C-alpha positions as MATLAB code, in Angstrom:
seq = 'MPKNAPDSENSSQPVTEADPGHADQPAPPSDQAPGSSASEQTVAGPPQGRNESASATGQKEPVPASDAAAKPAGASTQSTPVQTASVAGPLVHQVRIPEILPILPVRDAVAFPGAVIPLSIGRDKSRRVLDEVMPADKTLGVVTQKNDSVEDPQASDLYSMGTVAVVVKMVRHPEGQQSIVVHGLMRFRVLEVVQTEPYLKARVEPLADTTPEKPTPEFLMLVQSVRQAAQRMIELSPNIPDEANGILNEIEAPGTLADFLAANLNESVVEKQSLLEEADVTKRLERVREKLATRIELLELQETIQKQVRSSIDKTQRKYFLQEQLKAIQKELSGEEDQSEEVADLRKRIDAARVPDIVKKETDRELSRLANIPQASPEFGVIRSFLETVAELPWSVSTADKLDIQGAKAILDRDHYDLEKIKKRIVEFLAVRKLNPKGHGPILCFLGPPGVGKTSLGKSIAESLGRKFARMSLGGVRDEADIRGHRRTYIGAMPGRILQELRKCGANNPVMMLDEIDKLGADFRGDPAAALLEVLDPQQNATFEDHYLGVPFD';
ca = [
      -0.216    0.176   -0.075;
       1.608    3.500   -0.804;
       2.648    5.519    2.313;
      -0.486    8.229    0.961;
      -2.844    4.989    0.770;
      -3.225    3.974    4.618;
      -6.482    1.952    4.010;
      -6.724   -0.995    2.103;
     -10.808    0.355    0.942;
      -9.128    4.081   -0.029;
      -5.770    3.326   -1.499;
      -4.909    3.604   -5.251;
      -5.086    0.611   -5.812;
      -2.370   -1.433   -8.263;
      -2.774   -0.430  -11.943;
      -2.420   -2.496  -14.698;
      -0.456   -3.085  -18.126;
      -0.950   -5.696  -19.626;
      -1.207   -7.284  -23.225;
      -4.543   -9.132  -23.667;
      -3.172  -12.274  -21.825;
      -2.462  -10.180  -18.363;
      -4.728   -7.650  -18.486;
      -5.716   -6.719  -15.435;
      -4.030   -8.471  -13.125;
      -2.294   -6.661  -10.255;
       1.314   -6.290  -10.111;
       3.090   -8.878   -9.116;
       5.474   -8.185   -6.098;
       9.357   -6.821   -6.035;
      10.840   -9.965   -3.979;
      11.653  -12.367   -5.386;
       8.984  -15.483   -6.304;
       9.473  -18.808   -5.356;
      11.367  -21.012   -8.343;
      12.107  -17.274  -10.260;
      14.613  -15.260  -11.358;
      13.306  -12.346  -11.467;
      15.984   -9.417  -11.557;
      15.520   -6.063   -9.329;
      16.829   -2.739   -9.757;
      16.272   -0.281   -7.746;
      16.518    3.281   -9.625;
      19.555    6.000   -8.091;
      18.206    9.233   -6.952;
      19.496   12.376   -8.309;
      23.414   14.097   -6.870;
      20.356   16.733   -4.985;
      19.679   14.625   -2.416;
      17.521   11.702   -1.810;
      13.882   11.381   -0.164;
      12.441    8.132    2.097;
       8.806    7.559    0.407;
       6.631    4.643    1.398;
       6.622    1.692   -0.922;
       3.399    0.063   -2.027;
       3.850   -2.157    0.741;
       4.449    0.661    3.276;
       8.333   -0.144    2.971;
      10.803    2.355    2.249;
      11.756    3.341   -0.844;
      14.509    5.723   -1.929;
      12.796    8.514   -4.218;
      14.823   10.695   -6.400;
      14.599   13.773   -7.233;
      13.770   14.163  -10.992;
      16.011   17.795  -11.778;
      19.442   16.275  -12.406;
      18.885   12.408  -12.659;
      22.203   10.314  -12.378;
      22.891    8.962  -15.947;
      24.594    5.825  -16.122;
      27.975    6.035  -18.550;
      27.730    6.073  -22.114;
      24.083    7.687  -21.781;
      22.564   10.192  -23.957;
      21.245   13.256  -22.274;
      18.130   14.607  -22.785;
      18.113   17.849  -25.568;
      14.195   18.665  -25.199;
      13.782   21.774  -23.580;
      13.074   21.887  -19.682;
      10.742   23.600  -17.436;
      11.018   24.059  -14.025;
       8.116   23.938  -10.691;
       8.523   23.789   -7.175;
       6.927   20.411   -5.943;
       5.523   20.262   -2.862;
       4.891   17.188   -0.475;
       7.074   14.552    0.650;
       9.962   15.893   -2.551;
      10.190   18.861   -1.333;
      12.562   20.981   -3.949;
      12.888   21.886   -7.765;
      11.374   19.361  -10.646;
      12.709   19.540  -13.777;
       9.861   18.987  -16.023;
      10.780   18.200  -19.958;
       9.051   19.729  -22.364;
       7.676   16.757  -23.951;
       7.630   13.847  -21.476;
       7.073   10.082  -23.042;
       3.630    8.642  -21.946;
       2.430    5.748  -20.058;
      -0.852    4.698  -20.369;
      -2.738    2.661  -17.602;
      -6.430    1.771  -16.640;
      -8.063    1.207  -13.620;
      -5.933    4.200  -11.527;
      -5.480    7.471  -11.150;
      -1.723    8.779  -10.294;
      -1.944   11.626   -7.706;
       1.074   13.628   -6.684;
       2.948   12.438   -4.043;
       1.455    8.717   -4.539;
       3.577    5.576   -5.149;
       1.659    3.507   -6.898;
       2.840   -0.372   -8.198;
       2.529   -1.373  -12.351;
       2.166   -4.117  -13.853;
       3.834   -3.796  -17.608;
       2.759   -5.816  -20.151;
       2.112   -4.211  -23.352;
       4.748   -3.971  -25.774;
       4.517   -0.003  -25.799;
       4.738    0.549  -21.897;
       7.673   -1.645  -22.875;
       9.472    0.167  -24.513;
       8.779    3.878  -22.653;
      11.236    2.238  -19.496;
      13.590    1.024  -22.228;
      13.887    4.866  -23.090;
      13.830    6.379  -19.988;
      15.832    4.137  -17.614;
      18.592    4.793  -19.149;
      17.967    8.568  -18.926;
      16.042   10.697  -16.275;
      13.671    8.176  -15.469;
      10.885   10.782  -15.094;
       7.579    9.781  -17.720;
       3.796   11.286  -17.693;
       1.375    8.701  -16.419;
      -2.094    9.206  -17.994;
      -5.688    7.371  -17.572;
      -7.261    5.419  -20.147;
     -11.062    6.953  -20.429;
     -12.012    3.186  -21.482;
     -10.294    0.368  -19.900;
     -11.211   -2.393  -22.217;
      -8.790   -0.598  -24.994;
      -5.698   -2.682  -25.601;
      -3.691   -0.242  -28.167;
      -4.426    3.665  -26.499;
      -4.296    6.627  -28.686;
      -4.486    9.860  -28.238;
      -8.116   10.222  -28.068;
      -8.335    7.344  -25.645;
      -6.507    9.190  -22.926;
      -7.165   12.485  -20.119;
      -6.267   15.340  -21.435;
      -4.248   15.961  -17.453;
      -2.332   13.406  -15.792;
       0.748   13.073  -13.834;
       4.611   13.556  -13.991;
       5.943   10.505  -12.105;
       9.534    9.171  -11.711;
      10.016    5.515  -11.285;
      11.547    4.787   -8.394;
      11.830    0.560   -8.441;
      11.793   -2.012  -11.674;
      11.493   -5.893  -11.420;
      11.731   -7.967  -14.222;
       9.943  -11.481  -14.508;
      11.431  -14.634  -16.166;
       7.928  -14.906  -18.109;
       8.667  -11.141  -20.426;
       7.000   -8.878  -17.920;
       7.746   -5.831  -15.742;
       6.642   -4.797  -12.710;
       7.866   -0.533  -11.730;
       7.126    1.249   -8.681;
       6.419    4.715   -9.911;
       6.151    8.258   -7.204;
       3.758   10.977   -8.633;
       5.619   14.389   -8.813;
       3.331   16.559   -9.804;
       0.394   17.865  -12.315;
       0.624   18.300  -16.046;
      -2.131   19.245  -19.474;
      -1.569   17.755  -22.730;
      -0.755   20.338  -25.085;
      -0.182   17.759  -28.472;
       0.940   14.798  -29.016;
       3.947   15.042  -31.188;
       4.850   10.540  -31.813;
       2.388    7.995  -32.076;
       5.192    5.107  -32.585;
       6.677    3.379  -31.465;
       4.855    4.875  -27.966;
       2.646    7.564  -27.621;
       5.226   11.679  -26.777;
       3.040   14.296  -25.706;
       4.031   18.347  -25.414;
       2.955   19.234  -21.691;
       2.030   21.867  -19.391;
       3.263   21.451  -15.828;
       0.289   22.980  -13.631;
       0.889   23.968   -9.897;
      -1.587   24.212   -7.182;
      -3.803   27.378   -7.401;
      -3.863   28.481   -3.235;
      -4.663   31.663   -1.494;
      -1.938   33.899   -1.555;
      -3.059   34.660    2.346;
      -4.696   31.954    4.274;
      -7.704   33.698    4.938;
      -9.545   31.503    8.503;
     -11.943   30.107    6.173;
      -9.290   28.508    4.508;
      -7.594   26.887    7.374;
     -10.834   26.045    8.768;
     -11.433   23.758    5.688;
      -8.161   22.428    5.866;
      -8.566   21.592    9.894;
     -12.304   20.212    9.302;
     -10.721   17.637    6.250;
      -7.599   16.862    9.106;
     -10.345   15.717   11.126;
     -12.428   13.935    8.724;
     -10.057   11.715    7.887;
      -8.571   11.125   10.729;
     -12.041   10.108   11.968;
     -11.897    7.955    8.799;
      -9.247    6.121    9.737;
     -10.773    5.820   13.426;
     -13.810    3.814   12.278;
     -11.977    1.672    9.573;
     -10.825   -1.946   10.883;
      -8.603   -2.078    8.075;
      -6.597    1.375    8.494;
      -3.456    0.983   10.851;
      -3.125    3.391   13.352;
       0.525    4.538   12.026;
      -1.722    6.190    9.349;
      -2.536    9.087   11.386;
       1.297    9.885   11.885;
       1.767   10.038    8.183;
      -1.391   11.707    7.610;
      -0.149   14.768   10.367;
       3.130   15.038    8.722;
       1.367   16.235    5.801;
       1.770   20.234    5.994;
       0.858   21.581    2.497;
      -3.255   21.583    2.267;
      -2.591   20.145   -1.810;
      -0.750   17.616   -0.782;
      -3.095   16.767    1.836;
      -6.165   16.687   -0.890;
      -4.048   14.733   -2.553;
      -3.291   12.156   -0.312;
      -6.911   11.901    0.677;
      -8.476   12.069   -2.805;
      -5.500    8.629   -4.075;
      -7.127    6.721   -1.494;
     -10.780    7.343   -1.593;
     -12.344    4.192   -2.430;
     -14.350    6.499   -5.371;
     -14.266    5.159   -9.017;
     -11.907    6.394  -11.984;
     -14.103    9.123  -13.250;
     -14.380   10.645  -10.017;
     -10.443   10.476   -8.925;
      -9.502   11.726  -12.151;
     -11.925   15.163  -12.296;
     -10.286   15.186   -8.384;
      -7.239   15.626  -10.563;
      -7.969   17.280  -13.110;
      -8.618   20.444  -10.093;
      -5.746   22.598   -9.522;
      -8.073   24.973   -6.792;
      -6.906   23.285   -3.915;
      -9.459   24.949   -2.293;
     -11.975   23.285   -4.437;
     -10.544   20.256   -4.145;
     -10.424   20.171   -0.961;
     -14.221   21.046   -0.553;
     -15.160   17.707   -2.680;
     -13.058   15.612   -0.415;
     -14.830   16.638    2.744;
     -18.126   15.468    1.014;
     -16.805   12.223   -0.061;
     -15.291   12.158    3.301;
     -18.598   13.229    5.008;
     -20.087   10.451    2.859;
     -17.502    7.977    3.774;
     -17.566    8.786    7.631;
     -21.434    8.250    7.529;
     -21.388    4.773    5.990;
     -18.495    3.817    8.401;
     -20.595    4.962   11.637;
     -24.081    3.578   10.071;
     -21.752    0.242    9.484;
     -20.570    0.323   13.316;
     -23.688    0.504   15.016;
     -25.260   -2.182   13.278;
     -22.392   -4.070   13.992;
     -22.943   -3.286   17.855;
     -26.941   -4.175   17.859;
     -25.285   -6.973   16.232;
     -22.932   -7.665   19.453;
     -25.559   -7.141   21.529;
     -27.765   -9.657   20.381;
     -25.144  -12.162   20.041;
     -23.944  -10.934   23.702;
     -27.634  -11.816   25.330;
     -28.143  -14.783   23.068;
     -24.553  -16.355   24.373;
     -25.544  -15.118   28.173;
     -29.048  -16.153   28.639;
     -27.956  -19.802   27.114;
     -25.186  -19.295   29.540;
     -27.664  -18.853   32.020;
     -30.414  -21.511   31.248;
     -27.307  -24.468   31.979;
     -26.283  -22.355   35.153;
     -29.866  -23.370   35.756;
     -30.427  -26.807   34.975;
     -27.153  -27.232   36.866;
     -29.230  -26.020   40.286;
     -32.139  -27.373   39.508;
     -30.332  -30.602   39.148;
     -29.044  -30.542   42.400;
     -32.131  -28.976   44.050;
     -34.155  -31.836   42.805;
     -31.528  -34.801   43.482;
     -32.552  -36.022   40.204;
     -31.699  -36.793   36.893;
     -31.978  -34.511   34.125;
     -35.650  -33.773   33.173;
     -35.221  -33.263   30.151;
     -36.463  -36.523   28.926;
     -39.412  -36.272   31.081;
     -40.126  -33.262   28.747;
     -39.209  -34.833   25.788;
     -41.640  -37.830   26.316;
     -44.067  -35.110   27.159;
     -43.696  -33.958   23.718;
     -43.196  -37.013   21.586;
     -46.935  -37.955   23.372;
     -48.509  -35.023   22.588;
     -47.522  -34.815   19.111;
     -48.785  -38.425   18.582;
     -52.311  -37.317   19.609;
     -52.144  -34.526   16.825;
     -54.095  -31.916   18.672;
     -55.334  -29.120   17.061;
     -52.985  -26.470   16.352;
     -54.857  -23.870   19.488;
     -53.925  -26.517   22.363;
     -50.332  -27.603   20.287;
     -49.668  -23.036   21.536;
     -50.304  -23.746   24.818;
     -48.806  -27.454   25.339;
     -45.619  -25.875   23.192;
     -45.944  -22.859   25.746;
     -46.871  -24.947   28.680;
     -43.313  -27.548   28.060;
     -41.392  -24.532   28.363;
     -42.212  -23.540   31.262;
     -42.163  -27.043   32.479;
     -38.214  -27.333   31.759;
     -36.996  -24.424   33.399;
     -39.520  -25.710   36.851;
     -37.807  -27.830   39.293;
     -38.797  -30.534   40.051;
     -40.044  -29.578   43.746;
     -41.457  -26.902   43.011;
     -46.090  -27.266   43.475;
     -46.437  -25.664   39.566;
     -43.988  -28.715   38.237;
     -46.554  -31.019   39.443;
     -49.781  -28.740   38.209;
     -48.064  -28.119   34.389;
     -47.027  -32.110   34.045;
     -50.679  -33.025   35.354;
     -52.086  -31.175   32.406;
     -50.170  -32.234   30.029;
     -50.498  -35.673   30.680;
     -54.510  -34.865   31.072;
     -53.799  -33.534   26.906;
     -51.837  -36.542   26.164;
     -54.618  -38.950   26.894;
     -57.288  -37.555   25.662;
     -59.357  -38.752   22.508;
     -58.384  -35.401   20.303;
     -58.128  -37.533   16.914;
     -59.646  -41.179   17.776;
     -62.882  -42.023   16.818;
     -65.324  -44.976   16.196;
     -67.241  -45.550   12.576;
     -70.744  -45.815   13.136;
     -72.409  -48.752   11.059;
     -76.124  -47.233   11.038;
     -77.880  -51.087   10.319;
     -81.163  -50.605   11.137;
     -82.246  -54.534   11.235;
     -79.094  -55.500   13.589;
     -80.452  -52.876   15.642;
     -83.456  -54.006   16.328;
     -82.276  -57.521   16.785;
     -79.484  -55.614   19.515;
     -83.000  -54.230   21.262;
     -84.816  -57.138   20.795;
     -81.774  -59.507   22.560;
     -81.443  -57.042   25.404;
     -84.821  -56.115   25.970;
     -88.289  -57.681   26.700;
     -91.487  -55.605   25.169;
     -90.544  -52.097   25.540;
     -91.961  -51.994   22.062;
     -93.073  -48.217   21.754;
     -89.682  -47.402   23.568;
     -87.694  -49.464   21.110;
     -89.620  -48.205   17.871;
     -88.420  -44.501   19.089;
     -84.655  -45.702   18.985;
     -85.052  -47.360   15.392;
     -86.854  -43.936   14.570;
     -83.476  -42.064   15.321;
     -81.713  -44.487   14.123;
     -83.079  -44.126   10.412;
     -83.061  -40.248   10.989;
     -79.391  -40.519   11.553;
     -79.273  -42.837    8.538;
     -80.809  -40.341    5.635;
     -78.917  -37.365    7.121;
     -75.680  -38.237    9.356;
     -74.358  -34.669    9.376;
     -77.828  -33.861   11.154;
     -77.920  -32.563   14.466;
     -80.503  -35.338   16.098;
     -82.632  -34.819   19.523;
     -81.575  -36.354   22.789;
     -82.876  -38.564   23.618;
     -84.711  -38.755   27.160;
     -85.958  -41.691   28.800;
     -87.968  -41.695   32.460;
     -88.555  -44.264   34.686;
     -88.181  -45.849   38.051;
     -85.235  -47.526   38.527;
     -84.209  -50.816   36.947;
     -86.422  -50.803   34.211;
     -83.594  -50.699   31.906;
     -82.748  -47.055   30.974;
     -78.909  -47.373   31.404;
     -79.341  -50.710   29.527;
     -80.756  -49.061   26.588;
     -78.276  -46.507   26.372;
     -75.776  -49.587   26.086;
     -77.801  -51.385   23.687;
     -77.923  -48.310   21.440;
     -74.346  -47.845   21.712;
     -73.500  -51.344   20.306;
     -76.153  -51.479   17.405;
     -74.257  -47.543   16.103;
     -70.674  -49.524   17.246;
     -69.429  -46.913   19.366;
     -68.079  -46.568   22.486;
     -70.494  -46.105   25.756;
     -69.576  -43.702   28.423;
     -71.672  -43.596   31.435;
     -71.567  -40.405   34.131;
     -73.987  -40.695   37.284;
     -74.961  -37.060   37.894;
     -76.637  -38.313   41.658;
     -75.648  -35.657   44.326;
     -73.515  -33.308   42.264;
     -73.889  -29.702   43.195;
     -70.475  -28.215   42.276;
     -70.105  -26.723   38.635;
     -66.960  -27.862   38.569;
     -68.065  -31.388   38.180;
     -69.243  -30.753   34.764;
     -66.953  -28.216   33.127;
     -63.445  -28.540   35.370;
     -61.666  -27.056   37.927;
     -59.448  -24.162   37.060;
     -55.796  -24.781   36.991;
     -54.786  -22.000   39.519;
     -55.943  -23.882   42.291;
     -53.957  -26.915   43.728;
     -55.009  -30.668   42.589;
     -57.357  -29.232   39.654;
     -58.682  -31.782   37.708;
     -61.133  -31.722   34.579;
     -64.428  -32.204   34.533;
     -66.506  -35.223   34.085;
     -67.236  -34.971   30.872;
     -63.167  -34.946   29.569;
     -62.630  -38.036   32.493;
     -65.401  -39.930   30.324;
     -63.768  -39.393   27.480;
     -60.493  -40.065   28.692;
     -61.719  -43.161   29.789;
     -63.846  -44.702   27.289;
     -60.965  -43.877   24.770;
     -62.527  -42.026   22.022;
     -64.106  -38.646   21.006;
     -68.013  -39.905   19.642;
     -68.894  -42.603   22.227;
     -73.103  -42.611   23.321;
     -72.945  -40.797   26.557;
     -75.615  -41.350   29.040;
     -75.915  -38.821   32.129;
     -77.507  -41.070   34.467;
     -79.691  -39.692   37.191;
     -80.112  -36.344   36.060;
     -82.959  -35.788   37.956;
     -81.055  -35.258   41.347;
     -78.819  -32.568   40.372;
     -78.734  -30.227   43.419;
     -77.913  -26.606   43.407;
     -76.118  -24.896   46.911;
     -73.986  -21.789   46.943;
     -71.136  -23.042   44.685;
     -73.625  -22.344   41.919;
     -76.224  -24.892   39.744;
     -74.868  -27.610   38.038;
     -78.051  -27.888   35.308;
     -77.086  -24.713   34.684;
     -73.143  -26.273   33.186;
     -75.363  -29.058   31.667;
     -76.669  -26.031   29.131;
     -73.532  -25.964   27.173;
     -73.095  -29.990   27.268;
     -76.858  -30.623   26.034;
     -77.377  -27.803   23.022;
     -76.093  -28.785   20.066;
     -75.381  -25.371   18.960;
     -72.685  -25.179   21.627;
     -71.493  -28.352   22.572;
     -69.209  -28.604   19.511;
     -67.046  -26.483   21.565;
     -67.285  -27.138   24.756;
     -64.711  -26.016   27.446;
     -63.270  -27.258   30.503;
     -61.870  -24.965   32.359;
     -59.200  -27.186   33.429;
     -58.304  -27.548   29.926;
     -59.059  -24.122   28.604;
     -59.443  -24.677   25.037;
     -62.215  -25.806   23.040;
     -62.472  -29.736   23.377;
     -65.306  -31.611   20.992;
];
């Protein structure tokens, strides 16, 4: 990562220069790869002195000044007229910019003054540019392509502004590619292209930054706000090392600060090129500040979301930890084995009973409570009794009717002598039932003294229908709870007589006989006869709700 690019999100990406077979590949590392024989060449600096600048990987690299570059013996000197410009930033000296520069087209990146970026060289014209500049002053013009898919860019395919750069390092690879590291010096504008073969050369005009002659308080506040925004972004970005603040504090020139941040912004090539073409430092700083503000807003939102996620995870882990502790404490207090097997068995039995959804919701809630209650607690027994009752009720167990009129007559004649009028009424009842199976038939009421066969007639009807028989004696019942059941808030609560008989017979459609109904009594606890209305009324008994269950049972 360049010294000017501490954050991988906001750094100048390695620029690729390659033929079609090597397009858009990152620049290879400068160290020798295993099994290769790449040769490395470090470019010597000029006699005026050498300045240290961070390379693309964060290592120190010698950066030459280009006003009097050293030349090897026998190298030809450049006779092109030169212009002198002052360069601020990491290289503070006078740089002599040739009037005619070799042009190195790059794609997918923009080189800024002061930026140190690696480039992978693969195109033939690019290699020819290096062949010329390396023996001489190592200075060339880096210009971005408008369309990165063009393999042989011409003048019309390039932007009109670029950056004068000096090659500070070169590595030759065995497969023919070359990797270089260049350091941007200053902006320039292309005036005209003077050569197209074997590579591009152009007459250029160096462009200096436009800054106020005397910094105003507003300008100083702008610089300070940009610096603070950059520090905030470094603080929020997890991938930027803390050393980036030190690099930021070393930059004093406002124009260099703007270029440093622009090179590291995660923006498109078009947007970065627009920042490069902005020579007015004040406007460039304002645009950089806007982009930093947008980036900071996104990072703060991301940080908020991450905090919420971490908080949710911490709560979940804490809840799980406390639940495990509670289970261990319950196990010690109860002195028994883990009750999870009992809960699992109840859940399995309830699932096998195929209870309705409304009952399933209630049992799931009670099962969760049961798993977290000590076995020594009185509430544990209440919940377990309720769940066992639910599991034992015949929710989905019923018998099929066999409406055989002749068979019913035979059964009635077998079990009862005489009683012709009563037998005839029963046969009529069965015949209507056969013709209209879904209809709500009347409730048969047998009236007579003890011992005349009222109860046995009910058994015969059940046998003729193929149903089970349930008999419930109501003699002496004075409490409404005997019919509707007790609410579970009471210790020792149990379901009413209706549900108890259904559980005992094991089917949800038996022939039920309410015996001795005339012996019901009423007292201060209520009137059981009133509770029987819901049981006997065909419009209501389809949704009979026992107080103990708290949910309808048909």
